[in-house]
C-alpha cells in the first residue's frame, strides 16, 4: 500500500524502503551497499 501511495505522489520506483532496528548494524550496512 505504501508503494502505491508513493507512486501516486510521484516518488520514483527506484525508492527502496527497509525497516532496520538499531541492533541490526550489519543488515543496515548490507542494505546501503546493495543500493
PQR file with spaces between the fields and no chain letter, atoms N, CA, C, O and H, PARSE charges and radii, in Angstrom:
ATOM       1  N    UNK     1       0.822   -1.189    0.000 -0.4000 1.5000
ATOM       2  CA   UNK     1       0.000    0.000    0.000 -0.0000 2.0000
ATOM       3  C    UNK     1       0.877    1.269    0.000  0.5500 1.7000
ATOM       4  O    UNK     1       0.586    2.230   -0.712 -0.5500 1.4000
ATOM       5  N    UNK     2       1.930    1.256    0.791 -0.4000 1.5000
ATOM       6  CA   UNK     2       2.814    2.421    0.828 -0.0000 2.0000
ATOM       7  C    UNK     2       3.457    2.664   -0.528  0.5500 1.7000
ATOM       8  O    UNK     2       3.615    3.809   -0.951 -0.5500 1.4000
ATOM       9  H    UNK     2       2.166    0.475    1.369  0.4000 1.0000
ATOM      10  N    UNK     3       3.827    1.585   -1.208 -0.4000 1.5000
ATOM      11  CA   UNK     3       4.426    1.730   -2.540 -0.0000 2.0000
ATOM      12  C    UNK     3       3.467    2.406   -3.504  0.5500 1.7000
ATOM      13  O    UNK     3       3.876    3.253   -4.300 -0.5500 1.4000
ATOM      14  H    UNK     3       3.699    0.655   -0.865  0.4000 1.0000
ATOM      15  N    UNK     4       2.203    2.039   -3.438 -0.4000 1.5000
ATOM      16  CA   UNK     4       1.199    2.646   -4.316 -0.0000 2.0000
ATOM      17  C    UNK     4       1.029    4.122   -3.999  0.5500 1.7000
ATOM      18  O    UNK     4       0.911    4.946   -4.907 -0.5500 1.4000
ATOM      19  H    UNK     4       1.871    1.352   -2.792  0.4000 1.0000
ATOM      20  N    UNK     5       1.017    4.461   -2.715 -0.4000 1.5000
ATOM      21  CA   UNK     5       0.875    5.857   -2.307 -0.0000 2.0000
ATOM      22  C    UNK     5       2.064    6.687   -2.781  0.5500 1.7000
ATOM      23  O    UNK     5       1.885    7.795   -3.286 -0.5500 1.4000
ATOM      24  H    UNK     5       1.113    3.792   -1.978  0.4000 1.0000
ATOM      25  N    UNK     6       3.277    6.157   -2.621 -0.4000 1.5000
ATOM      26  CA   UNK     6       4.462    6.886   -3.060 -0.0000 2.0000
ATOM      27  C    UNK     6       4.466    7.076   -4.569  0.5500 1.7000
ATOM      28  O    UNK     6       4.865    8.131   -5.062 -0.5500 1.4000
ATOM      29  H    UNK     6       3.422    5.257   -2.210  0.4000 1.0000
ATOM      30  N    UNK     7       4.027    6.068   -5.299 -0.4000 1.5000
ATOM      31  CA   UNK     7       3.957    6.188   -6.757 -0.0000 2.0000
ATOM      32  C    UNK     7       2.927    7.256   -7.147  0.5500 1.7000
ATOM      33  O    UNK     7       3.140    8.019   -8.089 -0.5500 1.4000
ATOM      34  H    UNK     7       3.703    5.211   -4.899  0.4000 1.0000
ATOM      35  N    UNK     8       1.827    7.300   -6.423 -0.4000 1.5000
ATOM      36  CA   UNK     8       0.760    8.261   -6.703 -0.0000 2.0000
ATOM      37  C    UNK     8       1.238    9.703   -6.535  0.5500 1.7000
ATOM      38  O    UNK     8       0.853   10.581   -7.307 -0.5500 1.4000
ATOM      39  H    UNK     8       1.654    6.680   -5.657  0.4000 1.0000
ATOM      40  N    UNK     9       2.078    9.946   -5.527 -0.4000 1.5000
ATOM      41  CA   UNK     9       2.542   11.315   -5.292 -0.0000 2.0000
ATOM      42  C    UNK     9       3.828   11.639   -6.043  0.5500 1.7000
ATOM      43  O    UNK     9       4.380   12.729   -5.897 -0.5500 1.4000
ATOM      44  H    UNK     9       2.391    9.233   -4.901  0.4000 1.0000
ATOM      45  N    UNK    10       4.306   10.683   -6.853 -0.4000 1.5000
ATOM      46  CA   UNK    10       5.403   10.996   -7.753 -0.0000 2.0000
ATOM      47  C    UNK    10       6.788   10.522   -7.351  0.5500 1.7000
ATOM      48  O    UNK    10       7.771   10.903   -7.987 -0.5500 1.4000
ATOM      49  H    UNK    10       3.858    9.797   -6.972  0.4000 1.0000
ATOM      50  N    UNK    11       6.895    9.707   -6.319 -0.4000 1.5000
ATOM      51  CA   UNK    11       8.211    9.178   -5.958 -0.0000 2.0000
ATOM      52  C    UNK    11       8.642    8.142   -6.975  0.5500 1.7000
ATOM      53  O    UNK    11       7.816    7.415   -7.528 -0.5500 1.4000
ATOM      54  H    UNK    11       6.097    9.398   -5.802  0.4000 1.0000
ATOM      55  N    UNK    12       9.918    8.081   -7.213 -0.4000 1.5000
ATOM      56  CA   UNK    12      10.482    7.153   -8.177 -0.0000 2.0000
ATOM      57  C    UNK    12      10.306    5.711   -7.711  0.5500 1.7000
ATOM      58  O    UNK    12      10.280    5.434   -6.512 -0.5500 1.4000
ATOM      59  H    UNK    12      10.588    8.671   -6.763  0.4000 1.0000
ATOM      60  N    UNK    13      10.184    4.800   -8.671 -0.4000 1.5000
ATOM      61  CA   UNK    13      10.101    3.385   -8.328 -0.0000 2.0000
ATOM      62  C    UNK    13      11.442    2.858   -7.838  0.5500 1.7000
ATOM      63  O    UNK    13      11.520    1.740   -7.329 -0.5500 1.4000
ATOM      64  H    UNK    13      10.205    5.025   -9.645  0.4000 1.0000
ATOM      65  N    UNK    14      12.483    3.643   -7.987 -0.4000 1.5000
ATOM      66  CA   UNK    14      13.806    3.231   -7.515 -0.0000 2.0000
ATOM      67  C    UNK    14      13.940    3.367   -6.010  0.5500 1.7000
ATOM      68  O    UNK    14      14.939    2.933   -5.437 -0.5500 1.4000
ATOM      69  H    UNK    14      12.419    4.552   -8.401  0.4000 1.0000
ATOM      70  N    UNK    15      12.958    3.957   -5.366 -0.4000 1.5000
ATOM      71  CA   UNK    15      12.977    4.118   -3.920 -0.0000 2.0000
ATOM      72  C    UNK    15      12.887    2.757   -3.246  0.5500 1.7000
ATOM      73  O    UNK    15      12.058    1.927   -3.620 -0.5500 1.4000
ATOM      74  H    UNK    15      12.147    4.310   -5.831  0.4000 1.0000
ATOM      75  N    UNK    16      13.731    2.530   -2.263 -0.4000 1.5000
ATOM      76  CA   UNK    16      13.709    1.265   -1.527 -0.0000 2.0000
ATOM      77  C    UNK    16      13.429    1.574   -0.070  0.5500 1.7000
ATOM      78  O    UNK    16      14.055    2.458    0.516 -0.5500 1.4000
ATOM      79  H    UNK    16      14.405    3.204   -1.959  0.4000 1.0000
ATOM      80  N    UNK    17      12.494    0.850    0.514 -0.4000 1.5000
ATOM      81  CA   UNK    17      12.120    1.052    1.905 -0.0000 2.0000
ATOM      82  C    UNK    17      12.382   -0.233    2.669  0.5500 1.7000
ATOM      83  O    UNK    17      11.810   -1.275    2.348 -0.5500 1.4000
ATOM      84  H    UNK    17      11.986    0.132    0.039  0.4000 1.0000
ATOM      85  N    UNK    18      13.236   -0.168    3.672 -0.4000 1.5000
ATOM      86  CA   UNK    18      13.550   -1.315    4.525 -0.0000 2.0000
ATOM      87  C    UNK    18      13.469   -0.873    5.974  0.5500 1.7000
ATOM      88  O    UNK    18      13.839    0.251    6.314 -0.5500 1.4000
ATOM      89  H    UNK    18      13.700    0.679    3.933  0.4000 1.0000
ATOM      90  N    UNK    19      12.982   -1.764    6.824 -0.4000 1.5000
ATOM      91  CA   UNK    19      12.937   -1.494    8.256 -0.0000 2.0000
ATOM      92  C    UNK    19      14.131   -2.177    8.898  0.5500 1.7000
ATOM      93  O    UNK    19      14.321   -3.382    8.737 -0.5500 1.4000
ATOM      94  H    UNK    19      12.681   -2.676    6.548  0.4000 1.0000
ATOM      95  N    UNK    20      14.931   -1.416    9.621 -0.4000 1.5000
ATOM      96  CA   UNK    20      16.114   -1.944   10.283 -0.0000 2.0000
ATOM      97  C    UNK    20      16.144   -1.381   11.702  0.5500 1.7000
ATOM      98  O    UNK    20      16.028   -0.173   11.905 -0.5500 1.4000
ATOM      99  H    UNK    20      14.776   -0.437    9.751  0.4000 1.0000
ATOM     100  N    UNK    21      16.302   -2.277   12.683 -0.4000 1.5000
ATOM     101  CA   UNK    21      16.374   -1.814   14.066 -0.0000 2.0000
ATOM     102  C    UNK    21      17.785   -1.328   14.393  0.5500 1.7000
ATOM     103  O    UNK    21      18.726   -1.568   13.637 -0.5500 1.4000
ATOM     104  H    UNK    21      16.397   -3.259   12.518  0.4000 1.0000
ATOM     105  N    UNK    22      17.914   -0.656   15.507 -0.4000 1.5000
ATOM     106  CA   UNK    22      19.209   -0.110   15.911 -0.0000 2.0000
ATOM     107  C    UNK    22      20.241   -1.203   16.161  0.5500 1.7000
ATOM     108  O    UNK    22      21.443   -0.949   16.072 -0.5500 1.4000
ATOM     109  H    UNK    22      17.149   -0.461   16.121  0.4000 1.0000
ATOM     110  N    UNK    23      19.791   -2.406   16.469 -0.4000 1.5000
ATOM     111  CA   UNK    23      20.726   -3.501   16.759 -0.0000 2.0000
ATOM     112  C    UNK    23      21.158   -4.265   15.511  0.5500 1.7000
ATOM     113  O    UNK    23      21.929   -5.219   15.610 -0.5500 1.4000
ATOM     114  H    UNK    23      18.815   -2.612   16.540  0.4000 1.0000
ATOM     115  N    UNK    24      20.676   -3.863   14.350 -0.4000 1.5000
ATOM     116  CA   UNK    24      20.972   -4.576   13.111 -0.0000 2.0000
ATOM     117  C    UNK    24      21.965   -3.799   12.236  0.5500 1.7000
ATOM     118  O    UNK    24      21.675   -3.473   11.085 -0.5500 1.4000
ATOM     119  H    UNK    24      20.049   -3.088   14.269  0.4000 1.0000
ATOM     120  N    UNK    25      23.114   -3.517   12.795 -0.4000 1.5000
ATOM     121  CA   UNK    25      24.127   -2.749   12.074 -0.0000 2.0000
ATOM     122  C    UNK    25      24.607   -3.431   10.807  0.5500 1.7000
ATOM     123  O    UNK    25      24.790   -2.778    9.780 -0.5500 1.4000
ATOM     124  H    UNK    25      23.350   -3.781   13.730  0.4000 1.0000
ATOM     125  N    UNK    26      24.815   -4.745   10.871 -0.4000 1.5000
ATOM     126  CA   UNK    26      25.272   -5.481    9.689 -0.0000 2.0000
ATOM     127  C    UNK    26      24.227   -5.460    8.581  0.5500 1.7000
ATOM     128  O    UNK    26      24.559   -5.319    7.404 -0.5500 1.4000
ATOM     129  H    UNK    26      24.666   -5.275   11.705  0.4000 1.0000
ATOM     130  N    UNK    27      22.961   -5.601    8.968 -0.4000 1.5000
ATOM     131  CA   UNK    27      21.884   -5.571    7.973 -0.0000 2.0000
ATOM     132  C    UNK    27      21.811   -4.190    7.324  0.5500 1.7000
ATOM     133  O    UNK    27      21.633   -4.081    6.111 -0.5500 1.4000
ATOM     134  H    UNK    27      22.691   -5.715    9.924  0.4000 1.0000
ATOM     135  N    UNK    28      21.949   -3.138    8.128 -0.4000 1.5000
ATOM     136  CA   UNK    28      21.923   -1.777    7.599 -0.0000 2.0000
ATOM     137  C    UNK    28      23.049   -1.567    6.590  0.5500 1.7000
ATOM     138  O    UNK    28      22.835   -1.015    5.511 -0.5500 1.4000
ATOM     139  H    UNK    28      22.094   -3.226    9.114  0.4000 1.0000
ATOM     140  N    UNK    29      24.249   -2.013    6.955 -0.4000 1.5000
ATOM     141  CA   UNK    29      25.397   -1.863    6.056 -0.0000 2.0000
ATOM     142  C    UNK    29      25.168   -2.616    4.752  0.5500 1.7000
ATOM     143  O    UNK    29      25.510   -2.117    3.680 -0.5500 1.4000
ATOM     144  H    UNK    29      24.422   -2.462    7.832  0.4000 1.0000
ATOM     145  N    UNK    30      24.598   -3.803    4.834 -0.4000 1.5000
ATOM     146  CA   UNK    30      24.328   -4.597    3.631 -0.0000 2.0000
ATOM     147  C    UNK    30      23.324   -3.887    2.727  0.5500 1.7000
ATOM     148  O    UNK    30      23.509   -3.841    1.510 -0.5500 1.4000
ATOM     149  H    UNK    30      24.320   -4.208    5.705  0.4000 1.0000
ATOM     150  N    UNK    31      22.273   -3.340    3.309 -0.4000 1.5000
ATOM     151  CA   UNK    31      21.248   -2.647    2.526 -0.0000 2.0000
ATOM     152  C    UNK    31      21.837   -1.420    1.833  0.5500 1.7000
ATOM     153  O    UNK    31      21.563   -1.175    0.659 -0.5500 1.4000
ATOM     154  H    UNK    31      22.123   -3.378    4.297  0.4000 1.0000
ATOM     155  N    UNK    32      22.641   -0.655    2.557 -0.4000 1.5000
ATOM     156  CA   UNK    32      23.256    0.547    1.982 -0.0000 2.0000
ATOM     157  C    UNK    32      24.187    0.174    0.838  0.5500 1.7000
ATOM     158  O    UNK    32      24.184    0.834   -0.201 -0.5500 1.4000
ATOM     159  H    UNK    32      22.864   -0.855    3.512  0.4000 1.0000
ATOM     160  N    UNK    33      24.973   -0.862    1.013 -0.4000 1.5000
ATOM     161  CA   UNK    33      25.908   -1.278   -0.035 -0.0000 2.0000
ATOM     162  C    UNK    33      25.191   -1.823   -1.261  0.5500 1.7000
ATOM     163  O    UNK    33      25.659   -1.620   -2.381 -0.5500 1.4000
ATOM     164  H    UNK    33      24.975   -1.398    1.857  0.4000 1.0000
ATOM     165  N    UNK    34      24.067   -2.511   -1.079 -0.4000 1.5000
ATOM     166  CA   UNK    34      23.309   -3.041   -2.209 -0.0000 2.0000
ATOM     167  C    UNK    34      22.650   -1.937   -3.011  0.5500 1.7000
ATOM     168  O    UNK    34      22.512   -2.048   -4.229 -0.5500 1.4000
ATOM     169  H    UNK    34      23.687   -2.676   -0.168  0.4000 1.0000
ATOM     170  N    UNK    35      22.241   -0.867   -2.333 -0.4000 1.5000
ATOM     171  CA   UNK    35      21.522    0.200   -3.003 -0.0000 2.0000
ATOM     172  C    UNK    35      22.470    1.006   -3.843  0.5500 1.7000
ATOM     173  O    UNK    35      22.056    1.964   -4.495 -0.5500 1.4000
ATOM     174  H    UNK    35      22.353   -0.777   -1.343  0.4000 1.0000
